Tab-separated table of C-alpha atoms and ligand atoms in Angstrom:
chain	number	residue	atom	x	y	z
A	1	UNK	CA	-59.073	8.430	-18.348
A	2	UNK	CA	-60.338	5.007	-17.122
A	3	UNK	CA	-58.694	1.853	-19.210
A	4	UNK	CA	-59.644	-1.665	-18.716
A	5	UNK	CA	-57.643	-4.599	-19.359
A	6	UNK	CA	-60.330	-7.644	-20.007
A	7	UNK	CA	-59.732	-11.046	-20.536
A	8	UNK	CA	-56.912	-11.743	-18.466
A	9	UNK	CA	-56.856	-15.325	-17.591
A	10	UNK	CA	-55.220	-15.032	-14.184
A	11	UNK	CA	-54.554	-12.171	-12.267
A	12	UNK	CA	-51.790	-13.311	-9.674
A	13	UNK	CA	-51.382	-11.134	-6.488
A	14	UNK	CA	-50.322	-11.618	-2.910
A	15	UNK	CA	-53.425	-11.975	-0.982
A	16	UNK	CA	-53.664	-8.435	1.603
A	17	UNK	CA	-52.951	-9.023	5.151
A	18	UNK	CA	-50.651	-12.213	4.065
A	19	UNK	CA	-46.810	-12.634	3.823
A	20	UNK	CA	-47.221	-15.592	1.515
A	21	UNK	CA	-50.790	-16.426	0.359
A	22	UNK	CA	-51.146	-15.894	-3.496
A	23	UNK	CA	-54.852	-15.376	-4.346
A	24	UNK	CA	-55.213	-16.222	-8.254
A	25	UNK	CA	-58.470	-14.672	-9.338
A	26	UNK	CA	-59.302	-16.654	-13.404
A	27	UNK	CA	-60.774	-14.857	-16.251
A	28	UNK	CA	-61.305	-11.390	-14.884
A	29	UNK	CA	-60.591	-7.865	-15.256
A	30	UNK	CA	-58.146	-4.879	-14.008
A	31	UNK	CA	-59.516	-1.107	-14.132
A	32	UNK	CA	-56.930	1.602	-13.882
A	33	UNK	CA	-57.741	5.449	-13.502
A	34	UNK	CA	-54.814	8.143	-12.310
A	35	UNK	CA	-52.043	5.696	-12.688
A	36	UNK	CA	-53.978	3.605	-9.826
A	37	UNK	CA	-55.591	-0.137	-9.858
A	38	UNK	CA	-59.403	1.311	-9.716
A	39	UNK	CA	-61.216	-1.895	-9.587
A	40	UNK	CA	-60.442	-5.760	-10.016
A	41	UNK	CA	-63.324	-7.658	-11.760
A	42	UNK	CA	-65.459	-4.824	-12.870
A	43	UNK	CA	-64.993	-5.715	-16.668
A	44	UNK	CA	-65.471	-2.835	-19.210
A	45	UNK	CA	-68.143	-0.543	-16.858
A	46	UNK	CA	-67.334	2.756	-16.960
A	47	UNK	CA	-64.210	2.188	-19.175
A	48	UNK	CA	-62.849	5.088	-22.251
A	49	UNK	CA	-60.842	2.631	-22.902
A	50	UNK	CA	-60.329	-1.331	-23.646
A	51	UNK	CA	-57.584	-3.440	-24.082
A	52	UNK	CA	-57.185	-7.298	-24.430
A	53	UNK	CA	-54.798	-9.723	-22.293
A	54	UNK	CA	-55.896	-12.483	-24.705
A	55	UNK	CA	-56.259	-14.509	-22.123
A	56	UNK	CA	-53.030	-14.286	-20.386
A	57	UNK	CA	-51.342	-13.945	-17.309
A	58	UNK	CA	-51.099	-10.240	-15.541
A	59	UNK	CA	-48.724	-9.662	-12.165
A	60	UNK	CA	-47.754	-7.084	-10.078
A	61	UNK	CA	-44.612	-5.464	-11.742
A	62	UNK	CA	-41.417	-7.153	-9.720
A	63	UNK	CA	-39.198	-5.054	-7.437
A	64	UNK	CA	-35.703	-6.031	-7.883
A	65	UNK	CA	-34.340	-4.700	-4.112
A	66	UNK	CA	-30.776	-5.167	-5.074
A	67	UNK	CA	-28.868	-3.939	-8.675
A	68	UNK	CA	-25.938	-2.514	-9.456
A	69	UNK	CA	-27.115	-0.829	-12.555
A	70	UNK	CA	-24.709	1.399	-13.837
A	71	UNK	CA	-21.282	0.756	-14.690
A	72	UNK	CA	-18.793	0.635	-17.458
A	73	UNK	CA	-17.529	-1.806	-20.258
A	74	UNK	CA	-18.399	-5.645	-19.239
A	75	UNK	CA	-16.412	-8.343	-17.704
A	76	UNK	CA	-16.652	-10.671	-20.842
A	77	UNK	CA	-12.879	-11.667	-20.967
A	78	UNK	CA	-13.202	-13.280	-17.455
A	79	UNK	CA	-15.013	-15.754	-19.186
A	80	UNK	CA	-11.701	-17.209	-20.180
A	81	UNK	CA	-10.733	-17.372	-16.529
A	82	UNK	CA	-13.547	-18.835	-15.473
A	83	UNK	CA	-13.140	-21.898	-17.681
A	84	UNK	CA	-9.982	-22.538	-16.285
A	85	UNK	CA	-11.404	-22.734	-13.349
A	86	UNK	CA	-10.179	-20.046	-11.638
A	87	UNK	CA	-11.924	-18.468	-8.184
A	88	UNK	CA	-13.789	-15.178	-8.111
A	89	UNK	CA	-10.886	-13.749	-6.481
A	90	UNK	CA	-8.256	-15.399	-8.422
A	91	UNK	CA	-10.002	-13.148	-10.779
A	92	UNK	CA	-10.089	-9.872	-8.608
A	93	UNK	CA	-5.935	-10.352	-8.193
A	94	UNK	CA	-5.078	-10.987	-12.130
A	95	UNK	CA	-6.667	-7.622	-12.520
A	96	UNK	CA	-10.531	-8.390	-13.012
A	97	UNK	CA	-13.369	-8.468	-10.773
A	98	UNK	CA	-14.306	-4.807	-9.569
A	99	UNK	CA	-11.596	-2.997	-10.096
A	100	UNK	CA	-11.511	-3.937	-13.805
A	101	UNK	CA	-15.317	-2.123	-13.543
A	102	UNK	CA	-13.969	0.781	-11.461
A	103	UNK	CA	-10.992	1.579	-14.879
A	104	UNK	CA	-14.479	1.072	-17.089
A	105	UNK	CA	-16.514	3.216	-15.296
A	106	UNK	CA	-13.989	6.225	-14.581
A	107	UNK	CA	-13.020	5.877	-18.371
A	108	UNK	CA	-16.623	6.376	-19.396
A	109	UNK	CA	-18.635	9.494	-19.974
A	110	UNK	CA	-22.030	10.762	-17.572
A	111	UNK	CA	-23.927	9.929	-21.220
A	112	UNK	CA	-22.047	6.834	-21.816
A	113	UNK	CA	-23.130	5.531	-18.573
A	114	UNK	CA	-26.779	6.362	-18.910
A	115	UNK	CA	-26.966	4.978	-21.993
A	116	UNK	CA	-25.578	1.873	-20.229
A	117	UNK	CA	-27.877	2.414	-17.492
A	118	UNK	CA	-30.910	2.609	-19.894
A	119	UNK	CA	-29.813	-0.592	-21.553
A	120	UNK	CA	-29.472	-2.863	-18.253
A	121	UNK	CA	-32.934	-1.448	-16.495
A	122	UNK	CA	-34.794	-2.295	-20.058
A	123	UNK	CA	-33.608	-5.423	-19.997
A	124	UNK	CA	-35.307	-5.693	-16.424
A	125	UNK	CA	-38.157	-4.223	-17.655
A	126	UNK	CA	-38.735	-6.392	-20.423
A	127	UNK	CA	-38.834	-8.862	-18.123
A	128	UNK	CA	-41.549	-7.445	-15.966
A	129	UNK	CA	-39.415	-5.473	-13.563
A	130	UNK	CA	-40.967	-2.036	-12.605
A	131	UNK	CA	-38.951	-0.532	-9.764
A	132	UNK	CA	-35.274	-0.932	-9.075
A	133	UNK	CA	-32.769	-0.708	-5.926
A	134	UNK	CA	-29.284	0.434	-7.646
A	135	UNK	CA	-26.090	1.240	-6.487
A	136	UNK	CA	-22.840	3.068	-7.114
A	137	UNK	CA	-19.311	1.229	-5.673
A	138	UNK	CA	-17.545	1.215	-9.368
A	139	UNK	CA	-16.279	4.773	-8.511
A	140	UNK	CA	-14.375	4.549	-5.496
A	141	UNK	CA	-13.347	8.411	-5.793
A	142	UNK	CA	-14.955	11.200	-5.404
A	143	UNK	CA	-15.977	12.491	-8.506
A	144	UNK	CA	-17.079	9.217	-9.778
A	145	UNK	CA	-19.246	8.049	-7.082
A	146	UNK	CA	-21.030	11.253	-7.513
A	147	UNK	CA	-21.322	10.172	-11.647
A	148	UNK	CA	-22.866	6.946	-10.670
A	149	UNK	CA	-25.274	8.520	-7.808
A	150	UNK	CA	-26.110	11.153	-11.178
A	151	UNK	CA	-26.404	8.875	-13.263
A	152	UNK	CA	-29.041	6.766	-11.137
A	153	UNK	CA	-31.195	9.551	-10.713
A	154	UNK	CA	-30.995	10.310	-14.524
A	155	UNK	CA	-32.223	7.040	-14.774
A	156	UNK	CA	-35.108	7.856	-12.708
A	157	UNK	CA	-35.773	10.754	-14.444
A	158	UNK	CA	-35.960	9.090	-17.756
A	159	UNK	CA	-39.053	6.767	-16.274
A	160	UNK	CA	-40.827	9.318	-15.255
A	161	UNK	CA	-40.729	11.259	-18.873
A	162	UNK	CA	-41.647	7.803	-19.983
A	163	UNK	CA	-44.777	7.484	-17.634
A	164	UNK	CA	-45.645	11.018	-16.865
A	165	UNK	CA	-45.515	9.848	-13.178
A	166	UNK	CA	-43.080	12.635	-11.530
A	167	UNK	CA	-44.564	11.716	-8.224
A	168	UNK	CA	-43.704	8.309	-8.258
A	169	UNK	CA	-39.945	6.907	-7.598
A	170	UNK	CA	-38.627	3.635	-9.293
A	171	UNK	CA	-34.986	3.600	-8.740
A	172	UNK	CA	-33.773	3.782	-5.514
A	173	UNK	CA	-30.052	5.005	-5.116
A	174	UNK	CA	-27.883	3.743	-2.696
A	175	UNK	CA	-23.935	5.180	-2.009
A	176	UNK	CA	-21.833	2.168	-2.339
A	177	UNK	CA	-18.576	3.545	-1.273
A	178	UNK	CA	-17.093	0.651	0.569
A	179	UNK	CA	-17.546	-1.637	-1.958
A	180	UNK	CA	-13.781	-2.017	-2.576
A	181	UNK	CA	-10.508	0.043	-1.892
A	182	UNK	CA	-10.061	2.907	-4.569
A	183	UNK	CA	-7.102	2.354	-6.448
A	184	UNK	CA	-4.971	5.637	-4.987
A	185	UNK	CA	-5.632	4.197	-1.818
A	186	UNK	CA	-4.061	1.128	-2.407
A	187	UNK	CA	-2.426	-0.112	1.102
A	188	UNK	CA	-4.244	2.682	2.961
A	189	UNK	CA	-7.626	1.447	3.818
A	190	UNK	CA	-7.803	3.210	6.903
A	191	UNK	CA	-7.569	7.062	4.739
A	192	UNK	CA	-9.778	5.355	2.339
A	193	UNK	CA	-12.648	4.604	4.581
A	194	UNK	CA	-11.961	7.955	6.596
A	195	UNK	CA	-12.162	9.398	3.225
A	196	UNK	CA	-15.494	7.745	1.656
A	197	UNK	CA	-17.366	7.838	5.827
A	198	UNK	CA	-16.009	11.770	6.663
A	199	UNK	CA	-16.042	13.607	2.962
A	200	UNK	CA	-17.817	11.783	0.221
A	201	UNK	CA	-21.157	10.169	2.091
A	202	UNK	CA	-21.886	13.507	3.892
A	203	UNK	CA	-22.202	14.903	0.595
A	204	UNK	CA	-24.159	12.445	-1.224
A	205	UNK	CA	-26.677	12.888	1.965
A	206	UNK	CA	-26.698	16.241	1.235
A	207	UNK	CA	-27.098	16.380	-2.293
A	208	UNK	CA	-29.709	13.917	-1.579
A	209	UNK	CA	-28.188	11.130	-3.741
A	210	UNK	CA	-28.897	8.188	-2.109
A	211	UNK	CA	-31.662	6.922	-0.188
A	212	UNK	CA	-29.421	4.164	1.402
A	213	UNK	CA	-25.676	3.231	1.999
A	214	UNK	CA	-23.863	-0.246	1.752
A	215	UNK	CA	-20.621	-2.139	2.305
A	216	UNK	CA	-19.108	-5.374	1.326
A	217	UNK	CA	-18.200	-7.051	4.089
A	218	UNK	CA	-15.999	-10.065	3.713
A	219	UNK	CA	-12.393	-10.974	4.310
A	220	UNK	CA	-10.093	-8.962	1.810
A	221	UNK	CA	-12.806	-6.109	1.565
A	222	UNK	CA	-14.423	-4.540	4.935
A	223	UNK	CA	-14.659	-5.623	8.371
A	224	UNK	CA	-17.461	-5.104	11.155
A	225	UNK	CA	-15.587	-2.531	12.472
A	226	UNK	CA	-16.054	-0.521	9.136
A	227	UNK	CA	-19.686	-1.320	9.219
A	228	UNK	CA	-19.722	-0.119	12.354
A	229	UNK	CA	-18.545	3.130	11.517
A	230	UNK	CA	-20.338	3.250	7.860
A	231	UNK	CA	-23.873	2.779	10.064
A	232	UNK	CA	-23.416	5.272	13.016
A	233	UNK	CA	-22.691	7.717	10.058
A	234	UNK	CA	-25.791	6.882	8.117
A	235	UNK	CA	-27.640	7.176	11.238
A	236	UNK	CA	-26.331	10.797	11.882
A	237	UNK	CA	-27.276	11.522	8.140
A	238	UNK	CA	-30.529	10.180	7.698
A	239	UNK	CA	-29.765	7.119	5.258
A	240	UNK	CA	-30.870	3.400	5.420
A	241	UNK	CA	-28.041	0.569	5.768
A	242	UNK	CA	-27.970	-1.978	3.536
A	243	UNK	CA	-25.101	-4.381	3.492
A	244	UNK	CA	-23.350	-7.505	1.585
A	245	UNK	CA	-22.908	-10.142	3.902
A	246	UNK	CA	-21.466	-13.728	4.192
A	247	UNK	CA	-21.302	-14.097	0.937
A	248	UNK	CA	-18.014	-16.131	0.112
A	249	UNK	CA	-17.568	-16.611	4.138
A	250	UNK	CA	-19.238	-16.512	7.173
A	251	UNK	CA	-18.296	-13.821	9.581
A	252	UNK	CA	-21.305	-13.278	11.140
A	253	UNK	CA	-22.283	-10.986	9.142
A	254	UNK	CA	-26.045	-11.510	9.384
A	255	UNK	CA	-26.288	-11.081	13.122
A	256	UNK	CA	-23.581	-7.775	12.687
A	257	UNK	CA	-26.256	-6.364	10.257
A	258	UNK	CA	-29.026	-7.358	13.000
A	259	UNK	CA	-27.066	-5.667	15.888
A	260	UNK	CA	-26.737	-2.229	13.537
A	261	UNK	CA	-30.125	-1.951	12.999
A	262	UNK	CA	-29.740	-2.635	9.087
A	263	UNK	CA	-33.080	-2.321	6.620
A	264	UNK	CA	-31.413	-5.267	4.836
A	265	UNK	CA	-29.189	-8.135	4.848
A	266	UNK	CA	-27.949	-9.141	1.081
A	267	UNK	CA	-26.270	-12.396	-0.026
A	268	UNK	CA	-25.998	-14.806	3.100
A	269	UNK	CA	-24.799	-17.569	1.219
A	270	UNK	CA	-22.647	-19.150	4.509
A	271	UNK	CA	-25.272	-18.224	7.036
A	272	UNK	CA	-25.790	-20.275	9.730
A	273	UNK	CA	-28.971	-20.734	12.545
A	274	UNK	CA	-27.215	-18.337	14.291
A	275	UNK	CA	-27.078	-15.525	12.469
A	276	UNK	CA	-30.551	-16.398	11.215
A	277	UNK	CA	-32.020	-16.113	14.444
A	278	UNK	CA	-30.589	-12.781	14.712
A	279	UNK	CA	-32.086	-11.513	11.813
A	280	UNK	CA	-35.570	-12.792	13.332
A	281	UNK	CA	-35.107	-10.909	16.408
A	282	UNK	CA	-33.923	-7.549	14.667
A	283	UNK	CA	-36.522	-7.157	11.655
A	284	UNK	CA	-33.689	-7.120	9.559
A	285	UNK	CA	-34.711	-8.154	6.079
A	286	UNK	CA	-33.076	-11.288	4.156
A	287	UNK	CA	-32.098	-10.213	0.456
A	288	UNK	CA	-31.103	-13.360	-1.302
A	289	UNK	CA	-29.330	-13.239	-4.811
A	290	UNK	CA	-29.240	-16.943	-6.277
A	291	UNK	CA	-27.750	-15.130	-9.239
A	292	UNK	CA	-24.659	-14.688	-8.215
A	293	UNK	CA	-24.082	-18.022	-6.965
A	294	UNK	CA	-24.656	-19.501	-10.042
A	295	UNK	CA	-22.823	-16.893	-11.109
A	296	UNK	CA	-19.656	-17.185	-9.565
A	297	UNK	CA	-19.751	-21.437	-10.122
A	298	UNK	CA	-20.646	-22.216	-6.587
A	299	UNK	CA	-23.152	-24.219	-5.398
A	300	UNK	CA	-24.038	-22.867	-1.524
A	301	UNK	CA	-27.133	-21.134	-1.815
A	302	UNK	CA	-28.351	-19.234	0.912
A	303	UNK	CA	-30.898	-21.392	3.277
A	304	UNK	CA	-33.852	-19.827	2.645
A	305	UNK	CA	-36.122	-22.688	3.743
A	306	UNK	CA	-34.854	-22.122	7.481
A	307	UNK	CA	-35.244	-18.030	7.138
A	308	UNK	CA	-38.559	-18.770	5.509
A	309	UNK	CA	-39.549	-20.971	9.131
A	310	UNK	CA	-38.153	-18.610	11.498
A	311	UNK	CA	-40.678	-15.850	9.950
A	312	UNK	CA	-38.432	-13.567	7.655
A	313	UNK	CA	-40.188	-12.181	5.158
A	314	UNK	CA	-37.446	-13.467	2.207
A	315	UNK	CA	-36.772	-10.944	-0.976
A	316	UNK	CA	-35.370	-11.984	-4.265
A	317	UNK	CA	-33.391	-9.849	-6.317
A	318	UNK	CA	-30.968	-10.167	-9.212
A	319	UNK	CA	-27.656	-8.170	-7.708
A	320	UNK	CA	-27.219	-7.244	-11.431
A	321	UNK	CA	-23.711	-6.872	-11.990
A	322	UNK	CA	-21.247	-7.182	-14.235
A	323	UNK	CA	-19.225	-10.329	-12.445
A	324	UNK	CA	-20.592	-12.454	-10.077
A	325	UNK	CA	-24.553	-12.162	-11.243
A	326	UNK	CA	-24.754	-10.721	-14.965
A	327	UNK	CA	-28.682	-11.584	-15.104
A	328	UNK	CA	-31.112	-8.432	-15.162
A	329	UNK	CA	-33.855	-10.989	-14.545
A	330	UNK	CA	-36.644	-11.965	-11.503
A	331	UNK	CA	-37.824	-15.152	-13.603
A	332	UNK	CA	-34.790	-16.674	-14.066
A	333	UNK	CA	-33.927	-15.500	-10.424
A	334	UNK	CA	-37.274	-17.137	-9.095
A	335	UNK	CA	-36.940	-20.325	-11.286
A	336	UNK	CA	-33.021	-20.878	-9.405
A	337	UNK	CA	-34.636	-20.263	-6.082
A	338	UNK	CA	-37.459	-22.864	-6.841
A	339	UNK	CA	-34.806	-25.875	-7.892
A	340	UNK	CA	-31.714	-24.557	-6.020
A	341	UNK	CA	-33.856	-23.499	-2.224
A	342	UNK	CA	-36.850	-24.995	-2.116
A	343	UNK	CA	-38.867	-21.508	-1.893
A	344	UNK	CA	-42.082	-22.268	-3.614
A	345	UNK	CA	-43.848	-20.296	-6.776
A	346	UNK	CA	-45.959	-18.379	-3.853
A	347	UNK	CA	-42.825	-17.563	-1.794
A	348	UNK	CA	-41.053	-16.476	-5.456
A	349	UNK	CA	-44.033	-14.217	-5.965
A	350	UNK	CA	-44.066	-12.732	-2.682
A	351	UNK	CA	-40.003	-12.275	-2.302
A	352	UNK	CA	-40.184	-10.062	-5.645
A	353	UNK	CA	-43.138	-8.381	-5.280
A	354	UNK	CA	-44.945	-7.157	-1.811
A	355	UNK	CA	-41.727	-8.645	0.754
A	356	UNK	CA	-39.221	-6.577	-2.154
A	357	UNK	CA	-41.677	-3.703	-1.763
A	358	UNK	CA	-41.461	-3.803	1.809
A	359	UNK	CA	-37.636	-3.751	2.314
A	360	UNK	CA	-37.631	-0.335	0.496
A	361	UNK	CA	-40.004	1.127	2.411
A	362	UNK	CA	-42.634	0.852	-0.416
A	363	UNK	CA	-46.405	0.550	0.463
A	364	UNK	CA	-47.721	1.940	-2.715
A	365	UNK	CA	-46.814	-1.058	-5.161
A	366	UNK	CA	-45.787	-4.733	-5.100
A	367	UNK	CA	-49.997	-5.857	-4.909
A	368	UNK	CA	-52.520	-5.584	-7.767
A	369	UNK	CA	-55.038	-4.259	-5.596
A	370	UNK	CA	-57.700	-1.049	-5.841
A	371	UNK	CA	-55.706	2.113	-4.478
A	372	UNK	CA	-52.404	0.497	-5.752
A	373	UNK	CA	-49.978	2.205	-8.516
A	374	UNK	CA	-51.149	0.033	-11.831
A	375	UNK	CA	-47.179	-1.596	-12.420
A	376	UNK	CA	-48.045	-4.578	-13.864
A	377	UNK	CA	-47.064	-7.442	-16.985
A	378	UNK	CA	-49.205	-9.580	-19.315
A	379	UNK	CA	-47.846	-12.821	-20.157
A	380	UNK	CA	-48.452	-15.032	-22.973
A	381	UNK	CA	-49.209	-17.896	-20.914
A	382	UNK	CA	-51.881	-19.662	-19.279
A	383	UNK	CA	-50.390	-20.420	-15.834
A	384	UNK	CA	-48.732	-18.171	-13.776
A	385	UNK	CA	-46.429	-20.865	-12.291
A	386	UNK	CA	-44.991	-20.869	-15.441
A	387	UNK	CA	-43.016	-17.675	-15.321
A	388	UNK	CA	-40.582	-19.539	-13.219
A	389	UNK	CA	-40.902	-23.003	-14.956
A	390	UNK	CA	-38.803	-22.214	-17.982
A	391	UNK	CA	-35.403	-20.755	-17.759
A	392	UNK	CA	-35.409	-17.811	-19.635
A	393	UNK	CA	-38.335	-18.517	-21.226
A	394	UNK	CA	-41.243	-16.190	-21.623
A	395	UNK	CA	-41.617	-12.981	-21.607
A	396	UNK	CA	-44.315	-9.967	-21.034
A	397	UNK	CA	-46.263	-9.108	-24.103
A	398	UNK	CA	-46.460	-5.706	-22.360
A	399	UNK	CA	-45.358	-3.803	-19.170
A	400	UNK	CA	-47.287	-0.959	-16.953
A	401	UNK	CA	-45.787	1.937	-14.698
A	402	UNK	CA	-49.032	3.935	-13.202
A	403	UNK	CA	-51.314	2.465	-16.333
A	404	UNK	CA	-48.907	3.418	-18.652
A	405	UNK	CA	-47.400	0.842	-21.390
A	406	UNK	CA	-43.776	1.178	-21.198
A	407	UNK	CA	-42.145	-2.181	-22.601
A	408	UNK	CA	-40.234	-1.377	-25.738
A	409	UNK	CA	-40.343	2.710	-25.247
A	410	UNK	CA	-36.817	2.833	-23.400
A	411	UNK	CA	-34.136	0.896	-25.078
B	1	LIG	O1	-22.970	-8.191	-4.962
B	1	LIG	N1	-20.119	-8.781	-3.661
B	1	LIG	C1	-19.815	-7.664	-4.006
B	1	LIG	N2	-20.331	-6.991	-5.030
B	1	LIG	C2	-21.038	-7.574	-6.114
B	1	LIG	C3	-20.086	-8.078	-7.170
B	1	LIG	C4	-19.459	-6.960	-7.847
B	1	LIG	C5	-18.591	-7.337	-9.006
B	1	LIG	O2	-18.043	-8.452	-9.084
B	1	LIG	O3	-18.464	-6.439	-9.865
B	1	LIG	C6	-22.015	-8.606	-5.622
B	1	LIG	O4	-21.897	-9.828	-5.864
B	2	LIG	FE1	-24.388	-6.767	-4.892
């Protein structure tokens, strides 16, 4: 079946061939056959079937390259905390932060989870999000990093009933072990990392649970030795690093990430030209996550503006979580980056869509161009600039996974 969507005001895409260049093509059209962009512009020829954008705004369907999904209960009563002022870990040692999530998430149940899991990806979704990086780390045992990894691909599952797509992955798992210390290894971080690197990850590689591994590395959590360790494993099993860097501090992280060979480097809040350079030497991708500086009540965002010059191609995500970056969504995401680092609506566009694409690996999606999987969203609005204008402000009248209308069928 052929369907055309007609009277689209502006159809937004990254321009092929271009890290930033945003070609905006006005009052056209967008044919989809087989779950696949057919044609741009060829109005109704050839169509079974016709739908109106009214006139609004259609773009690629974002990629958020950094989530943490699925997890248990919510962090609400830090709230109280926070408005005394107290620091994220101030938080962690009265008995929040992620071990609070790690009690939540043990306590719940595989279906309790994925009904949590639905819940947190719609909210994505309805706000134009149509593939997802997500990772375990509330676990921090055995058995319940394995219920997180289960419950991702669940997740996955449940998109493709939704779309009929079974060829086509949207949630990408990634094992999370060293994320924090689990709580029976308290004062024994040395058995708990032997533990997570020697028993748990060559399982999940096994089982084929995750398509990438991470680590939180910052003083009080893991070191570079650690991630040293955590990526010659990964290498021996197949699996993509990922890893948390320089968030709260800066210990080099970014250029430790560069010298491992990592896919991606998340957070770099406090890095400097140094490690920047690295990461332009190494092909190392930048992940930034303005979310959870706001998030946290800081105001050091990472400097995207000097990444951006030194030819990294930049990715937005949320880092949905329950603490430091509760916010499911790329337009609010984009809008801080515009204010807070000076990336403009073109560079937004491009860090969520074709540069997200590209640090998973994806070539199929992230452009809304012939031959592409038709993941797209149809705004209400008449410029496309405006998706990251208002805060929370707009959202799609309707989403797409491979031509399928999905908004509103999940939650
Ligand atoms: O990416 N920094 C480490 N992990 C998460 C926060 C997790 C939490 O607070 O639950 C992050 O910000
Ligand atoms: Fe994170």
């Amino acid at each position: 079946m052929t369907t055309a969507l007609v009277n689209i005001g502006q159809l937004v895409t990254v321009r092929p061939g271009s890290v930033w260049e945003v070609d905006v093509r006005q009052d056209t059209s967008l044919t989809v056959q087989n779950g696949r962009v057919s044609a741009v512009g060829a109005g109704t020829s050839g169509a079974q079937k016709t739908i109106d954008a009214e006139g609004g705004v259609v773009l690629p369907g974002f990629i958020d390259a950094h989530t943490h999904l699925v997890f248990g209960g919510n962090r609400c009563h830090e709230l109280a905390w926070r408005c005394e002022g107290k620091s994220y870990q101030e938080i962690a040692r009265l008995g929040g932060g992620i071990q609070c999530t790690v009690r939540d998430t043990r306590a719940a149940s595989e279906e309790t989870l994925l009904l949590a899991g639905i819940q947190h990806l719609t909210w994505g979704l309805r706000r134009g999000t149509t593939t997802w990086e997500s990772k375990s780390g509330y676990g921090l045992d055995l058995e319940n990093e394995l219920k997180l990894l289960f419950t991702i691909h669940r997740l996955e599952r449940t998109l493709m009933e939704a779309t009929g797509d079974r060829a086509t992955r949207r949630v990408f798992p990634t094992f999370l072990g060293l994320h924090a210390i689990g709580p029976e290894h308290t004062g024994d971080r040395s058995g708990y990392i032997e533990f997570m690197l020697e028993e748990v990850l060559p399982m999940v590689a096994r089982a084929e649970l995750a398509t990438s591994v991470d680590a939180f590395i910052e003083n009080g959590y893991f070191g570079h030795d650690d991630a040293r360790r955590l990526a010659s494993k990964a290498r021996e099993h197949g699996l993509a690093l990922r890893l948390h860097v320089d968030q709260l501090t800066d210990a080099g992280g970014a250029a430790l990430a560069a010298e491992l060979g990592a896919v991606t480097a998340d957070h770099l809040e406090q890095t400097g030209p140094n490690g920047i350079q690295a990461l332009a030497k190494s092909g190392t991708i930048p992940v930034l996550l303005p979310g959870s500086v706001l998030g946290l009540g800081l105001n050091k965002y990472p400097d995207a503006r000097s990444m951006i010059e030194h030819g990294l191609p930049v990715v937005l995500a949320t880092d949905f979580n329950p603490g430091s970056s509760p916010t499911p969504s790329l337009p609010f995401v984009m809008a801080l980056a515009v204010r807070q680092m000076r990336m403009t609506p073109e560079e937004c566009l491009a860090a969520v869509t074709t540069n997200a694409a590209r640090s998973l690996g994806l070539e199929d999606r992230g452009r809304l161009v012939k031959g592409q999987l038709a993941d797209f969203s149809v705004w209400p609005i008449s410029d496309w600039r405006e998706v990251m204008t208002w805060f929370d402000g707009p959202t799609p009248n309707s989403v797409w996974m491979s031509g399928v209308q999905v908004s509103g069928t999940l939650g």
